[in-house]
mmCIF file of C-alpha atoms and ligand atoms in Angstrom:
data_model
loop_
_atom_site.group_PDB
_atom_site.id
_atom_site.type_symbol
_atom_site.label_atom_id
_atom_site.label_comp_id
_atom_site.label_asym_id
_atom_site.label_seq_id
_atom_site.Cartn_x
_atom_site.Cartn_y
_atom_site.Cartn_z
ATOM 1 C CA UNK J 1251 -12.284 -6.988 25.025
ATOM 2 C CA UNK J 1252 -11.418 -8.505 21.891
ATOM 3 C CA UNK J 1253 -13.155 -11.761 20.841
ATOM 4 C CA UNK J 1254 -10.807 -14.518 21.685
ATOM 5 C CA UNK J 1255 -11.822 -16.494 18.553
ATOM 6 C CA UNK J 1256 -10.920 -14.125 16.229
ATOM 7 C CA UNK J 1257 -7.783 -11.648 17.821
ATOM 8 C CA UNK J 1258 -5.968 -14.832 19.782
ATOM 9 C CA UNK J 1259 -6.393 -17.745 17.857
ATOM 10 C CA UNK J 1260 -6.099 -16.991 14.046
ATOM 11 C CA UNK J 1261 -3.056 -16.746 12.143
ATOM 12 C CA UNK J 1262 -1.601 -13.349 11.556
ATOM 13 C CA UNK J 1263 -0.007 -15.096 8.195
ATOM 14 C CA UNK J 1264 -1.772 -15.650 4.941
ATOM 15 C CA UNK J 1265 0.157 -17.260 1.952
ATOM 16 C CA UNK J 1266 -0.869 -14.341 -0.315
ATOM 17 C CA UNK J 1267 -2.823 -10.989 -0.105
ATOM 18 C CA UNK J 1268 -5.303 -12.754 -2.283
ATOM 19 C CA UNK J 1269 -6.636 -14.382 0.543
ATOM 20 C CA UNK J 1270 -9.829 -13.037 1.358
ATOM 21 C CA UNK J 1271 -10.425 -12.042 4.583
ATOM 22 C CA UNK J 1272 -13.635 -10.346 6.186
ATOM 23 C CA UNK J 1273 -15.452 -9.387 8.708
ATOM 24 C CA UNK J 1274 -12.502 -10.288 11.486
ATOM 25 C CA UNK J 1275 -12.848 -7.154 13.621
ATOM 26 C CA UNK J 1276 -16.949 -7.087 13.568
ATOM 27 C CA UNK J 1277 -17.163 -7.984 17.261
ATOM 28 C CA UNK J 1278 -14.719 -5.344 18.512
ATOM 29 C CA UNK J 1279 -16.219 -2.665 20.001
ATOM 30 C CA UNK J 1280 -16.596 0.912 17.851
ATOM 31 C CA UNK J 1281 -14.833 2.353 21.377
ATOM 32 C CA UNK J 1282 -12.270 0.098 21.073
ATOM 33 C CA UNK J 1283 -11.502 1.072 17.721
ATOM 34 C CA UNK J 1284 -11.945 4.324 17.993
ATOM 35 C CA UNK J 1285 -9.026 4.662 20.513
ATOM 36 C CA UNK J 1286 -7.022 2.140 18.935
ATOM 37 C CA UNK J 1287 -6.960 4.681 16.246
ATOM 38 C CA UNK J 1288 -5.873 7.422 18.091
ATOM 39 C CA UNK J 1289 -3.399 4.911 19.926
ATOM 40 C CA UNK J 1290 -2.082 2.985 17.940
ATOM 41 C CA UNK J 1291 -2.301 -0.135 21.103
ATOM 42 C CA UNK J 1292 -4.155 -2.149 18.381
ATOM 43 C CA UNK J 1293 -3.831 -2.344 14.316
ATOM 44 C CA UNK J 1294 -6.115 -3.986 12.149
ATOM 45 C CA UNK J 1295 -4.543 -6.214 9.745
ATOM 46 C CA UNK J 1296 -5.027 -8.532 6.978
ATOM 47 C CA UNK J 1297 -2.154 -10.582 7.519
ATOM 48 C CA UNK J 1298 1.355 -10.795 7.482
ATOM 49 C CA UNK J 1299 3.356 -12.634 4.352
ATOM 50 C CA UNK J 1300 6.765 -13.506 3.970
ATOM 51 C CA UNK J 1301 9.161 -13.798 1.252
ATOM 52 C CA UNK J 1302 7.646 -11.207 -1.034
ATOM 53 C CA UNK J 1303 10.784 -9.646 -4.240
ATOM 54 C CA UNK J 1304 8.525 -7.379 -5.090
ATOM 55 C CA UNK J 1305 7.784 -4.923 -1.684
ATOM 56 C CA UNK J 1306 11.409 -3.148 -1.494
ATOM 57 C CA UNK J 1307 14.603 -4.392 -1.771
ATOM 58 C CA UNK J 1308 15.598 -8.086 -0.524
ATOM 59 C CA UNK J 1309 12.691 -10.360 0.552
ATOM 60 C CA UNK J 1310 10.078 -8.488 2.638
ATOM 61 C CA UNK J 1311 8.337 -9.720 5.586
ATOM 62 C CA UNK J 1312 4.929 -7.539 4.705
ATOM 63 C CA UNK J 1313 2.106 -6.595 7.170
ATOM 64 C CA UNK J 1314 -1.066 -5.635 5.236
ATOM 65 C CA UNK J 1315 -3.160 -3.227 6.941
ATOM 66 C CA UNK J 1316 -6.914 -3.085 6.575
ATOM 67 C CA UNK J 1317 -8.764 0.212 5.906
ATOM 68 C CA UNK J 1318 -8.191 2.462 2.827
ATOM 69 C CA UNK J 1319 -10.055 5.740 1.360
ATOM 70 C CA UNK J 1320 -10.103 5.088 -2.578
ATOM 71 C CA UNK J 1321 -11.955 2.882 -3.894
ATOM 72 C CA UNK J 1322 -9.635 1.886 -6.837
ATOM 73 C CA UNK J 1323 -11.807 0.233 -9.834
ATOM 74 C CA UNK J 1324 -8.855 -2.062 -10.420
ATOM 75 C CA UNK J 1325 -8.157 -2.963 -6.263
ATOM 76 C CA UNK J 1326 -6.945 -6.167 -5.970
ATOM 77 C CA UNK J 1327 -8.135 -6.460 -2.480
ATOM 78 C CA UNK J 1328 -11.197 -4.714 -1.716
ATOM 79 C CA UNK J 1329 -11.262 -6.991 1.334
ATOM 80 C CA UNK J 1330 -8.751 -4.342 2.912
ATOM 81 C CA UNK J 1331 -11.069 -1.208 2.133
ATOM 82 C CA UNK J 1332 -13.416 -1.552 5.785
ATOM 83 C CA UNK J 1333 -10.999 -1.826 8.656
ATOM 84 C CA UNK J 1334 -13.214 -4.234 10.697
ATOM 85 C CA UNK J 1335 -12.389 -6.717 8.022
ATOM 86 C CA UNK J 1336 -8.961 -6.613 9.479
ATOM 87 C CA UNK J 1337 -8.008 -8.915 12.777
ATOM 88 C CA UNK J 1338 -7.378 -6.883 15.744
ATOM 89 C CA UNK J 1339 -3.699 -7.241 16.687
ATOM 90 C CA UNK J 1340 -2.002 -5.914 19.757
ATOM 91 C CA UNK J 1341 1.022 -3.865 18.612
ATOM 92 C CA UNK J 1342 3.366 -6.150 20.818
ATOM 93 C CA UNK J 1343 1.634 -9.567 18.781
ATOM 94 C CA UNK J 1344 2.903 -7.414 15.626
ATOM 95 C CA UNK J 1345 6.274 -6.773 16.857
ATOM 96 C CA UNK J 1346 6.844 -10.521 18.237
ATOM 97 C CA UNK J 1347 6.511 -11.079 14.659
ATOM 98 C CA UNK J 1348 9.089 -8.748 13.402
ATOM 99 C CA UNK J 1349 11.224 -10.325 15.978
ATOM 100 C CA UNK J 1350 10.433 -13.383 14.869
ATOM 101 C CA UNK J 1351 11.683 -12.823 11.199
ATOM 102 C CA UNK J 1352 14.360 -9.837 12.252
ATOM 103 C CA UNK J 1353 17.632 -11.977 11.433
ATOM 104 C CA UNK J 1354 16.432 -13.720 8.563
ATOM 105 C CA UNK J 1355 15.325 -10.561 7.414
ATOM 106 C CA UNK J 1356 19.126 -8.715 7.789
ATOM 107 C CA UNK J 1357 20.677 -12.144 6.424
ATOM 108 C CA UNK J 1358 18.716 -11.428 3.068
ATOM 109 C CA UNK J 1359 19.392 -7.735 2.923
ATOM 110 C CA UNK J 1360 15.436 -7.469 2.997
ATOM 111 C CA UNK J 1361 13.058 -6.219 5.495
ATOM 112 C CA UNK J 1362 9.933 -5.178 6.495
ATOM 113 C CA UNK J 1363 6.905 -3.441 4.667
ATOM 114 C CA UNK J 1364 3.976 -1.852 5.875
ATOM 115 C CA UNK J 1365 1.162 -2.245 3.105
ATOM 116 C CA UNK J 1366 -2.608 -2.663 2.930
ATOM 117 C CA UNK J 1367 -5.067 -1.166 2.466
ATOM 118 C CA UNK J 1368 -3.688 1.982 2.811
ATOM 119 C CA UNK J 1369 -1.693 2.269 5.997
ATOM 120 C CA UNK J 1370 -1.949 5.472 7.073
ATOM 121 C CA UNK J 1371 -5.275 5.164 7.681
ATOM 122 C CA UNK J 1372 -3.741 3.403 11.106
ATOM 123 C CA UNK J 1373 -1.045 6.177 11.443
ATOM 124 C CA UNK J 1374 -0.392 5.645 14.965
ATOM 125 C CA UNK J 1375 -0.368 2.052 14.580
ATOM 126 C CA UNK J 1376 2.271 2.059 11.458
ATOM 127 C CA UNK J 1377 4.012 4.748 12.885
ATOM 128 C CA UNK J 1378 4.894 2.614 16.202
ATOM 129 C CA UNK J 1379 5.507 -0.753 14.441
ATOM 130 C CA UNK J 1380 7.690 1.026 11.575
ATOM 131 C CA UNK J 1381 9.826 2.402 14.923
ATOM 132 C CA UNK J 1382 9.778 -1.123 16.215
ATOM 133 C CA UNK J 1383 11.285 -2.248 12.816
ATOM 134 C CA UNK J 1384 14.014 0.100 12.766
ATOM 135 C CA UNK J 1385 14.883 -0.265 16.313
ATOM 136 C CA UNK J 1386 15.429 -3.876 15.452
ATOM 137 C CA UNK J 1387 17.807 -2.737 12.588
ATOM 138 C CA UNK J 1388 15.464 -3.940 10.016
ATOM 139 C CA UNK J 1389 15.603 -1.504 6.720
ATOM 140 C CA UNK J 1390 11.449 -0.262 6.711
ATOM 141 C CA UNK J 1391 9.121 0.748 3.821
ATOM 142 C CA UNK J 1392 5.639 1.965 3.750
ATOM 143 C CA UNK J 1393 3.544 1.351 0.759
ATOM 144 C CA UNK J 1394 1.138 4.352 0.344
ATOM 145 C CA UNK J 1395 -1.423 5.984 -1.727
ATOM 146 C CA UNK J 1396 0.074 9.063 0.126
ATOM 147 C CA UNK J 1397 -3.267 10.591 0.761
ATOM 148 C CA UNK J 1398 -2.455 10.728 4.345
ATOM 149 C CA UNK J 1399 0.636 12.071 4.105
ATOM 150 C CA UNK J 1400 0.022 14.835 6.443
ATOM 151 C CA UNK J 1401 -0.338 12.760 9.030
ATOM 152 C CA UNK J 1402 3.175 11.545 9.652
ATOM 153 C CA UNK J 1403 5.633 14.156 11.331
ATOM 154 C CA UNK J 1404 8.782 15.062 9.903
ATOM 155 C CA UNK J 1405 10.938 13.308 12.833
ATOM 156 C CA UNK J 1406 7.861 10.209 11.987
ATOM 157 C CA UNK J 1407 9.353 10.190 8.535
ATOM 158 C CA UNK J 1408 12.442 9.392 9.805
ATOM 159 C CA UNK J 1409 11.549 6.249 10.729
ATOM 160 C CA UNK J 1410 11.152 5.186 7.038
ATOM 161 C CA UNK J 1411 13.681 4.044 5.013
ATOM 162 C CA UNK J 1412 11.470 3.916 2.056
ATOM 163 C CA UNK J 1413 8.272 4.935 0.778
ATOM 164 C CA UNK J 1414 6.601 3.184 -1.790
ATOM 165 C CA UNK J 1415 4.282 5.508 -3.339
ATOM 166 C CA UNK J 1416 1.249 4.690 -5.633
ATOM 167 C CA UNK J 1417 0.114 7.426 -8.339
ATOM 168 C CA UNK J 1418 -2.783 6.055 -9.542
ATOM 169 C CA UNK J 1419 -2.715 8.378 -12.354
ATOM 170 C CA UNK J 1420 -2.051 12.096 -13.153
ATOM 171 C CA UNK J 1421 -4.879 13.934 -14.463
ATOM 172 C CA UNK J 1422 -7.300 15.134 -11.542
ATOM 173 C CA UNK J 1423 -10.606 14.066 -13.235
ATOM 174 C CA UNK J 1424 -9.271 10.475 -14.254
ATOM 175 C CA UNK J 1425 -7.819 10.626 -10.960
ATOM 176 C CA UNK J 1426 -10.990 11.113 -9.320
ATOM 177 C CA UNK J 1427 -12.988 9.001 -11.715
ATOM 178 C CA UNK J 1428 -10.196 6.223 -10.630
ATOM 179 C CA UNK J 1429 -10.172 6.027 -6.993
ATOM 180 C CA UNK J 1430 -12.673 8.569 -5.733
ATOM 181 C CA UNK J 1431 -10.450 11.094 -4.500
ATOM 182 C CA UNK J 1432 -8.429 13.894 -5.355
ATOM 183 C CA UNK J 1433 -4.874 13.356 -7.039
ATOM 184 C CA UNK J 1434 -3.866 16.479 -4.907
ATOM 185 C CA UNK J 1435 -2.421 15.612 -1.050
ATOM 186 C CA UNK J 1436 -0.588 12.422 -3.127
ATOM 187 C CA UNK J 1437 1.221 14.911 -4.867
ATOM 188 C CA UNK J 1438 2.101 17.216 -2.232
ATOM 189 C CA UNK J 1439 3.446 14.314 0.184
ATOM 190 C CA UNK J 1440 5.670 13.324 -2.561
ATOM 191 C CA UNK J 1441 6.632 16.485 -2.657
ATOM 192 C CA UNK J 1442 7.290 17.022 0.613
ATOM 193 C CA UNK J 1443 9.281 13.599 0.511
ATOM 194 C CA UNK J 1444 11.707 15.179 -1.923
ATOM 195 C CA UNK J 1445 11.971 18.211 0.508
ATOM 196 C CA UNK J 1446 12.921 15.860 3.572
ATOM 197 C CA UNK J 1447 14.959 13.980 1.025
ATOM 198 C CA UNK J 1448 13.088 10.523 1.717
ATOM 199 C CA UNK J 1449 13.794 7.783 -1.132
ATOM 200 C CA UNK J 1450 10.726 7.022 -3.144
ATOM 201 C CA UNK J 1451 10.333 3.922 -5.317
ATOM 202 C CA UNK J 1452 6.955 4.973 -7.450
ATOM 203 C CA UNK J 1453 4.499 2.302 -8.225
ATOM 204 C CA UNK J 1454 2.509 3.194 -11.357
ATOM 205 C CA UNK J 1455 -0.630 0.034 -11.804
ATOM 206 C CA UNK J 1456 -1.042 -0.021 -15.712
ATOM 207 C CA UNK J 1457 -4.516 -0.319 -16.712
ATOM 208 C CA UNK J 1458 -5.508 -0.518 -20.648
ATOM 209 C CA UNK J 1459 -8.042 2.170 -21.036
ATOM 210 C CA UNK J 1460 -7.770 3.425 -17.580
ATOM 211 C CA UNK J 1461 -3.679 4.814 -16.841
ATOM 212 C CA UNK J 1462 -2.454 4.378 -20.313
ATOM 213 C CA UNK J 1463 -3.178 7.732 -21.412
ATOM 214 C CA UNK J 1464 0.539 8.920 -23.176
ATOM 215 C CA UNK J 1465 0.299 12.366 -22.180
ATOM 216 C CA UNK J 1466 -0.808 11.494 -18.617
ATOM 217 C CA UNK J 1467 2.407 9.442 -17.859
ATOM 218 C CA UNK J 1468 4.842 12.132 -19.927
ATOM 219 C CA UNK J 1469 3.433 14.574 -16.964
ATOM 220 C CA UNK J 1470 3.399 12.225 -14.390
ATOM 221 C CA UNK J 1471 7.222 10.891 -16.053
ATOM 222 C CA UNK J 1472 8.412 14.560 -15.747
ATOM 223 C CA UNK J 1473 7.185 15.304 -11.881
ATOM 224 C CA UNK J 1474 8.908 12.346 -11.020
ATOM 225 C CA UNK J 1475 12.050 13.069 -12.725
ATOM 226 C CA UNK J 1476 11.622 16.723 -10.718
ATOM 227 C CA UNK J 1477 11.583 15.742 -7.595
ATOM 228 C CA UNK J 1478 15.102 14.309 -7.347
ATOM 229 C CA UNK J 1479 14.109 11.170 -4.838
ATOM 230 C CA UNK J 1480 12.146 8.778 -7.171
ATOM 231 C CA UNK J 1481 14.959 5.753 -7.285
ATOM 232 C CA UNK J 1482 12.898 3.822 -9.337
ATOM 233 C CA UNK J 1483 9.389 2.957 -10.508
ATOM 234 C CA UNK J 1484 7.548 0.386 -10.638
ATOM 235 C CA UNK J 1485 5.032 -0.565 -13.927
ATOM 236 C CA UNK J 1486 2.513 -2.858 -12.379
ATOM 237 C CA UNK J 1487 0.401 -5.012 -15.441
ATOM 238 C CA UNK J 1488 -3.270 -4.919 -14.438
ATOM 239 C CA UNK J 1489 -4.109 -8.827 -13.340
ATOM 240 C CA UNK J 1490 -7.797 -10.172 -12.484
ATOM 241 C CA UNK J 1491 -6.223 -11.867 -9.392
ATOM 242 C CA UNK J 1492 -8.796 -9.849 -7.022
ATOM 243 C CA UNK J 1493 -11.848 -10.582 -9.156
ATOM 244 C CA UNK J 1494 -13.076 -13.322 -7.283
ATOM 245 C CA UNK J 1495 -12.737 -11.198 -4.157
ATOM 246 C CA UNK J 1496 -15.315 -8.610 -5.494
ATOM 247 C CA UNK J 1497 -17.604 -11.003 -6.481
ATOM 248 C CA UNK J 1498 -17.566 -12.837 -3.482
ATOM 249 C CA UNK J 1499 -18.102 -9.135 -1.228
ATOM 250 C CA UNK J 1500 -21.055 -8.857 -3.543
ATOM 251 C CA UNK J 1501 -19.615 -5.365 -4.784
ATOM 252 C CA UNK J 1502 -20.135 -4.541 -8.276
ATOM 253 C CA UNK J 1503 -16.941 -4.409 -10.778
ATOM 254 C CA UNK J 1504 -16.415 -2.506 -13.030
ATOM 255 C CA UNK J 1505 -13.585 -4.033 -15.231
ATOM 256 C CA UNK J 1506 -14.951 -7.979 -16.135
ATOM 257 C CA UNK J 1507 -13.890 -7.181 -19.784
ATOM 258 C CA UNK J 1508 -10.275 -5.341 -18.933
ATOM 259 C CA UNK J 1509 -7.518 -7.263 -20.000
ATOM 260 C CA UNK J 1510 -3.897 -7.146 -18.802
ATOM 261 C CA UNK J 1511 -1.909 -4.384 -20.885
ATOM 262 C CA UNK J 1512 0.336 -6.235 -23.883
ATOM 263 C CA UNK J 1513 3.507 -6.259 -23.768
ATOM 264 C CA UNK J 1514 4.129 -3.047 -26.338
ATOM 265 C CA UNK J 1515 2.123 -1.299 -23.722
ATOM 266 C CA UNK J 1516 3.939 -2.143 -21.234
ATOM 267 C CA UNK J 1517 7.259 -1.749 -22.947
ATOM 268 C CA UNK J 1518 6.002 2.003 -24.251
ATOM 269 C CA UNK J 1519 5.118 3.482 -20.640
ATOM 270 C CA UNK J 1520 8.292 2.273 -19.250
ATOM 271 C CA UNK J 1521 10.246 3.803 -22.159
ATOM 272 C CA UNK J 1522 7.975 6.766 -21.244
ATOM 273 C CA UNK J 1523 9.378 6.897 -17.539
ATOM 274 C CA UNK J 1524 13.036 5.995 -18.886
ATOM 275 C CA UNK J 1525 12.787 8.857 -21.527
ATOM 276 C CA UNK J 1526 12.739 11.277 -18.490
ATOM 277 C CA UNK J 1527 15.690 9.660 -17.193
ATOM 278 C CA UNK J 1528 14.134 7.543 -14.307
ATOM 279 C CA UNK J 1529 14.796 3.868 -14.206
ATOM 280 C CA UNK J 1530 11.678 1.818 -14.744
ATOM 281 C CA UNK J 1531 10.715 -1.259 -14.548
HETATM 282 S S1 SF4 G 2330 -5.309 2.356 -2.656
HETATM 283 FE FE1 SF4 G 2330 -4.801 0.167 -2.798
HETATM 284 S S2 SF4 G 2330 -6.114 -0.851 -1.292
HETATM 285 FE FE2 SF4 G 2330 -6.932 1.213 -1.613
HETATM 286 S S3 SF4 G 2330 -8.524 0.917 -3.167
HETATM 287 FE FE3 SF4 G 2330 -6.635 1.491 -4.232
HETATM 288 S S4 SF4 G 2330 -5.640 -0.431 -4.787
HETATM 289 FE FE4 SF4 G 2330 -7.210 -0.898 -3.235
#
């Protein structure tokens, strides 16, 4: 059973993703999450926000999962990296809340986005709330790191109207240096996007130093441009917004002295993307 406290009484909705949230899930037990996993009866979440621009088109409703793989230096919520952090929500307390938003949603031309964390590391769970969304008529998007790619079916994929897919950065080493995993399976599932001829909006996180590299972004520029689906991508400035959030998980970070790319930088790697005849912005 899931501790009242925590899974009944808390609010699924934060007023940013910059809240930090922890430990919610520490009392469930590993059984219980074990076959909410294979499930999908029970996601883990961070929270739910509303009114995001910046998720998909029109204002989002957003549901941010907890539990991700990399370990991105530059996270900006490494509260959403160990699933038990998350609060333990029923699937039908998640969809009462699509319901909840579903005509404001479709009055704005906006809808819902699955984000975390990285998602799919709740496949069952986003699969069955993304299949809620659309079965409400609200347009869906799943922000991924695409690592899990694999796990979604073809007919799954359906379900998703968009993907939002995060390249942290092109070469394998800096890659790996990055986020602690291979560049590889991110790669492929956009690939495989293409194939199934599933929109991508590409979200590239600009660090000075880190993803700035100009020959890293002309590659990463020109696979886009290949693969025929990439509608448009996203240049996301580095921020210290999380900072305090690492600090206060008592996890060491690496990038105190990083500052937010200027302007020209900016500027140069979206001229980079445009050059290959993508629209960036
Ligand atoms: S993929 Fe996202 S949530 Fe996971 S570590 Fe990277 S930035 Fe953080």
């Amino acid at each position: 059973m899931i501790e009242r406290t925590t899974a009944e009484t808390m609010s699924l909705e934060a007023s940013s993703p910059f809240e930090l949230r922890s430990e919610l899930s520490k009392n469930v037990p590993e059984s219980l999450v074990k076959q909410s996993l294979e499930t999908g009866d029970i996601g883990f979440l961070h929270s739910f926000t509303t009114g995001s621009a910046v998720d998909g088109p029109g204002i989002r409703l957003v549901a941010w999962t907890a539990g991700c793989q990399f370990r991105c230096l530059y996270c900006h919520n490494p509260d959403t990296w160990n699933i038990m952090n998350g609060l333990a929500v029923p699937l039908d307390r998640a969809v009462a809340e699509l319901n909840k938003y579903q005509h404001g949603l479709k009055i704005m031309d906006g809808g819902f986005t699955l984000s975390g964390g990285e998602p799919l590391m709740q496949d069952r769970f986003a699969t069955r709330l993304l299949k809620a969304a659309r079965g409400m008529g609200i347009h869906t998007a799943l922000d991924t790191n695409g690592f899990l790619g694999e796990r979604l079916s073809d007919a799954e994929l359906e379900h998703i109207d968009l993907v939002l897919l995060d390249i942290k950065c092109w070469d394998p080493e800096r890659h790996k240096h990055l986020v602690g995993k291979d560049v590889g399976p991110t790669l492929d599932f956009a690939r495989r996007l293409a194939e199934r001829q599933r929109p991508i909006w590409l979200r590239y996180v600009l660090v000075p130093d880190l993803t700035d590299d100009e020959d890293d972004i002309y590659h990463l520029a020109a696979f886009a441009a290949g693969l025929g689906n990439v509608e448009r991508v996203d240049v996301l400035p580095f921020h210290q917004m999380g900072r305090y959030k690492w600090e206060k998980l008592g996890i060491n970070y690496a990038l105190n002295a990083t500052q937010p790319p200027p302007p020209d930088m900016v500027k140069r790697v979206c001229d980079q993307f445009r050059s290959a005849g993508l629209k960036a912005y």
